[in-house]
PDB file of C-alpha atoms in Angstrom:
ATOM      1  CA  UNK A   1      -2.896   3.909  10.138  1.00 93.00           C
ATOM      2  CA  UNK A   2       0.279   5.920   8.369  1.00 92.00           C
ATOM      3  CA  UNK A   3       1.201   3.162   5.197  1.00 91.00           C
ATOM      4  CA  UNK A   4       4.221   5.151   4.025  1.00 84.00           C
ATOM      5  CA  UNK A   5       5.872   2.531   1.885  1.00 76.00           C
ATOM      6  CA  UNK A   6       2.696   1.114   0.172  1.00 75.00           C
ATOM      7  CA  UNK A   7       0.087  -1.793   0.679  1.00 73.00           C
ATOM      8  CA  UNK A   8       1.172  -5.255   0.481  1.00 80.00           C
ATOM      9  CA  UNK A   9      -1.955  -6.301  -2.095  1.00 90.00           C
ATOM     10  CA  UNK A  10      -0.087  -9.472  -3.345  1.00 89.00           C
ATOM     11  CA  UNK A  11      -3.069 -10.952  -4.776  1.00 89.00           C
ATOM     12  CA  UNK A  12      -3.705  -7.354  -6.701  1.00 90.00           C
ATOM     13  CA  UNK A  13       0.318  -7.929  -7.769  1.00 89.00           C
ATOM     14  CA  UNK A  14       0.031 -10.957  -8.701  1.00 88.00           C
ATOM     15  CA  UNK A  15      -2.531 -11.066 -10.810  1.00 86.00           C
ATOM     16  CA  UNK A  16      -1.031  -7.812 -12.380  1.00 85.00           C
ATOM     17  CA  UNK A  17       2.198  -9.707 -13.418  1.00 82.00           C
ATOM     18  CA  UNK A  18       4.165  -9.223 -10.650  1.00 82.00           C
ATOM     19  CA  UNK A  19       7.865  -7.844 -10.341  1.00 82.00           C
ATOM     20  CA  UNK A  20      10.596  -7.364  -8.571  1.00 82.00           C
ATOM     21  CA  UNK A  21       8.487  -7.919  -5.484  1.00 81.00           C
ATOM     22  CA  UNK A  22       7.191 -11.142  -6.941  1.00 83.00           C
ATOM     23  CA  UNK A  23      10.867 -12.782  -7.185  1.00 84.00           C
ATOM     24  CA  UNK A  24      11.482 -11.779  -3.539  1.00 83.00           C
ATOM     25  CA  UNK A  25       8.075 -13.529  -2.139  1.00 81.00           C
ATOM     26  CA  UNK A  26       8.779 -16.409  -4.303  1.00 80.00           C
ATOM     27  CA  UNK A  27      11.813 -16.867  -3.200  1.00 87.00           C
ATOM     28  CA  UNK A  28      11.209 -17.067   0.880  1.00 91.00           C
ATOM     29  CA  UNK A  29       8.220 -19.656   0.450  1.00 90.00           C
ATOM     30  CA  UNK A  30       8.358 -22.742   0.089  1.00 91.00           C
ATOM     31  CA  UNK A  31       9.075 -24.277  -3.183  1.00 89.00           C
ATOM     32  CA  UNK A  32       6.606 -27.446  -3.361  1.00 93.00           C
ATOM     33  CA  UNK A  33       3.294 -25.036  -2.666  1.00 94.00           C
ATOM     34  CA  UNK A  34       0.541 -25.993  -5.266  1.00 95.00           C
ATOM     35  CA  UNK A  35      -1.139 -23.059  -7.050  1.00 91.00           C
ATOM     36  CA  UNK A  36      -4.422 -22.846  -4.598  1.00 96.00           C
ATOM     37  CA  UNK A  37      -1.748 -22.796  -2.228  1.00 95.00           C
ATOM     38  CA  UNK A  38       0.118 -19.511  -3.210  1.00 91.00           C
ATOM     39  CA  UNK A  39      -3.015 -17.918  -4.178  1.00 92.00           C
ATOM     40  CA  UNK A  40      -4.422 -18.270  -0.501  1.00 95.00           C
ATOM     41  CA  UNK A  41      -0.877 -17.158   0.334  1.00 93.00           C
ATOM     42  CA  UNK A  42      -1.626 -13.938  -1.331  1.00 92.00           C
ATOM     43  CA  UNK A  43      -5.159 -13.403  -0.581  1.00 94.00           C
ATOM     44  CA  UNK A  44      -4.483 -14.186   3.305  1.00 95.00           C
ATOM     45  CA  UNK A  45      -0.940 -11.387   3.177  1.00 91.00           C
ATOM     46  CA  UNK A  46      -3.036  -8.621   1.039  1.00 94.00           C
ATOM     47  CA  UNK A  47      -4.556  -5.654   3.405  1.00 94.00           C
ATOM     48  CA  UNK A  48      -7.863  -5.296   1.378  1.00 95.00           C
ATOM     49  CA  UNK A  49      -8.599  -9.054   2.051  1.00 96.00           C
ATOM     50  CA  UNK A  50      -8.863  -7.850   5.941  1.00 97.00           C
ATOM     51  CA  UNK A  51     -10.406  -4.656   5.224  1.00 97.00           C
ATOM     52  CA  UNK A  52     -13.693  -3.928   6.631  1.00 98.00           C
ATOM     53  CA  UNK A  53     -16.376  -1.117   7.438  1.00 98.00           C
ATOM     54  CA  UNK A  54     -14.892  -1.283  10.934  1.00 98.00           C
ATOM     55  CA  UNK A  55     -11.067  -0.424   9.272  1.00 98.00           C
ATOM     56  CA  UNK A  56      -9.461   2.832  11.205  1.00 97.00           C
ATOM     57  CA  UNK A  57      -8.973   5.184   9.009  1.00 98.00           C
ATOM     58  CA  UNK A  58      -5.936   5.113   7.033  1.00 96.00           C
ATOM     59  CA  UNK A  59      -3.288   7.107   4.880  1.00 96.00           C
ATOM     60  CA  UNK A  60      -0.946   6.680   2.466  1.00 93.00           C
ATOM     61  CA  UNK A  61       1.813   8.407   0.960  1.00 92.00           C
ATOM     62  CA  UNK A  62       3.218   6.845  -2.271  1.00 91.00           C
ATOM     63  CA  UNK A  63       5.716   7.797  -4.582  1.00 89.00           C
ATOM     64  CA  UNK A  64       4.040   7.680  -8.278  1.00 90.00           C
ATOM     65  CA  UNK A  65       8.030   6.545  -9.272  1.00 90.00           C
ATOM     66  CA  UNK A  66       7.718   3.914  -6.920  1.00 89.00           C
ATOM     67  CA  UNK A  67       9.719   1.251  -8.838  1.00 86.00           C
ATOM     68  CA  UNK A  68       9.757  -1.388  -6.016  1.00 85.00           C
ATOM     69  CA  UNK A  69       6.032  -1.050  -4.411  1.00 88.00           C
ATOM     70  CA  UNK A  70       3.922  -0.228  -7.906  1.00 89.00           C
ATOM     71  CA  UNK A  71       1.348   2.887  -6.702  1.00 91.00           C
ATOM     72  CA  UNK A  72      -1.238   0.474  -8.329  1.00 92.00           C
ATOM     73  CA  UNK A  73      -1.133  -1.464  -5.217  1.00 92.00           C
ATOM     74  CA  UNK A  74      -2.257   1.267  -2.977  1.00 94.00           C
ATOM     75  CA  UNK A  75      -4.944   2.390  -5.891  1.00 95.00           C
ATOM     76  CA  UNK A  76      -6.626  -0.708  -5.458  1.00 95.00           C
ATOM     77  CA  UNK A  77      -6.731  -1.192  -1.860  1.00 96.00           C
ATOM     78  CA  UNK A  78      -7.883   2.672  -1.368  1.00 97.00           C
ATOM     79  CA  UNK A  79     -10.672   1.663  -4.555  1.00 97.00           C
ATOM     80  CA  UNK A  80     -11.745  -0.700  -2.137  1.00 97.00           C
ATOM     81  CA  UNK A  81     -11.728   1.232   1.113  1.00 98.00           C
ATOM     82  CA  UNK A  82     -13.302   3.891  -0.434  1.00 98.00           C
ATOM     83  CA  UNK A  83     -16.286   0.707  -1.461  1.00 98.00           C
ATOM     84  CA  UNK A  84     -16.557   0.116   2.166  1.00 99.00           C
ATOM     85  CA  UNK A  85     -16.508   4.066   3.523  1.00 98.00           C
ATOM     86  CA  UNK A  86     -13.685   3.835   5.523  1.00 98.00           C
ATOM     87  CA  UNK A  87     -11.930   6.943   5.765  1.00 97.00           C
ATOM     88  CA  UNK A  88      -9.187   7.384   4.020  1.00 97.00           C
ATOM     89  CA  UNK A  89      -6.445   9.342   1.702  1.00 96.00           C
ATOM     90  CA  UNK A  90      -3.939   8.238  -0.286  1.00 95.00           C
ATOM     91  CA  UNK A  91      -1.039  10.927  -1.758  1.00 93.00           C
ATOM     92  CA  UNK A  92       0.213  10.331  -4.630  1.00 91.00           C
ATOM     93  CA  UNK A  93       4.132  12.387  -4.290  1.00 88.00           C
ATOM     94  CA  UNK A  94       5.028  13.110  -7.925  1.00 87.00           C
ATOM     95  CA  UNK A  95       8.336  12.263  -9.201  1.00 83.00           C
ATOM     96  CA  UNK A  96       9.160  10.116  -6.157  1.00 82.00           C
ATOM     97  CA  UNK A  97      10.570   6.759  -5.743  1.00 84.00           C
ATOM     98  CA  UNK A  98      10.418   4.315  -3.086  1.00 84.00           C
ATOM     99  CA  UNK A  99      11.160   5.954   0.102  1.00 80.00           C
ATOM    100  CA  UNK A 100      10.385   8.950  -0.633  1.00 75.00           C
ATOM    101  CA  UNK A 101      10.182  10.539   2.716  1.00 69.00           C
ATOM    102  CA  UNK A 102      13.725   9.382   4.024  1.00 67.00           C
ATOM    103  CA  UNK A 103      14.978  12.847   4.345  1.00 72.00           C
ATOM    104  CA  UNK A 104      13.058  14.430   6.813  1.00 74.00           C
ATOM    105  CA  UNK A 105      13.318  18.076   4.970  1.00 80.00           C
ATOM    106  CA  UNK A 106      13.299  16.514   1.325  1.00 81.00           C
ATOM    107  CA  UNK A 107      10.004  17.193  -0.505  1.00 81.00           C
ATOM    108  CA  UNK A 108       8.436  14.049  -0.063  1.00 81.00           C
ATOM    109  CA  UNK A 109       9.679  13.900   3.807  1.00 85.00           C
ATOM    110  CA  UNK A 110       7.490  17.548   4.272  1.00 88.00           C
ATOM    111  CA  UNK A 111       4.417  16.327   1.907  1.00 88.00           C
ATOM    112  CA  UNK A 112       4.373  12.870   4.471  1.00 88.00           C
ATOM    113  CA  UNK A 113       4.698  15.192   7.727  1.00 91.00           C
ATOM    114  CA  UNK A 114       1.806  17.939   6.047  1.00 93.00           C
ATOM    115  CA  UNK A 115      -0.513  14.906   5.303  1.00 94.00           C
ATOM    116  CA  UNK A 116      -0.241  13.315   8.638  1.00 94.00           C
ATOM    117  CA  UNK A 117      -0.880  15.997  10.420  1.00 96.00           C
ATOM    118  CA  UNK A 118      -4.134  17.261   8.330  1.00 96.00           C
ATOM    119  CA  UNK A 119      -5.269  13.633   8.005  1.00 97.00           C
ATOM    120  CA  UNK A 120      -5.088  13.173  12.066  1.00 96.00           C
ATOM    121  CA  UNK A 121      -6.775  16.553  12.391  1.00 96.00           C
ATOM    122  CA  UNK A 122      -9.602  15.532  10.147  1.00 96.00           C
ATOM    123  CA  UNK A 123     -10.406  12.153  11.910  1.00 95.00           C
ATOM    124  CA  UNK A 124     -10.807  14.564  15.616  1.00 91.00           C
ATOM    125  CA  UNK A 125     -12.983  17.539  13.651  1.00 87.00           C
TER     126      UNK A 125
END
């Protein structure tokens, strides 16, 4: 699995304090949810809730700017990936913001195609 954008650990979020994330998911459910509601809401939509020792291996690239997707969130699901030895890698692109890779020459565009390619070679060797 290539996670360029970072994980979707809403429960992680959450409990962090949220952000500008937060507002959006708030906003598209439904207003009248109870509490246990939202938090199985966010514990059934985070990737490390499904995560198991049978998980393909995966990668991600995240910008440490990333203003919109927090790097935390990948952190924590790769902290628990790494808990269940599933193979996996997670760059951290300095200096880089959400969607880091858009240009496909740009920095973070050549770190995402480099790391794809070494990752896939790695799973086959």
């Amino acid at each position: 699995i290539f996670n360029l954008f970072g994980a979707t650990e809403w429960e992680y979020y959450m409990k962090e304090g949220g952000g500008i994330l937060a507002d959006f998911f708030n906003e598209v459910l439904p207003p009248d949810l109870s509490d246990e509601e939202l938090q199985d809401i966010y514990k059934n939509t985070s990737c490390s809730t499904h995560a198991t020792v049978k998980s393909p291996p995966i990668l991600t690239v995240h910008g440490n700017w990333d203003t919109i997707v927090p790097i935390s969130l990948s952190k924590h699901l790769h902290n628990v990936l790494d808990g269940l030895n599933v193979s996996n890698l997670l760059v951290e692109v300095p200096l880089a913001e959400h969607g880091l890779d858009v240009g496909w020459f740009s920095v973070g565009g050549q770190m995402t195609r480099f790391a794809m390619e070494r990752f896939v070679a790695a799973q086959f060797s």
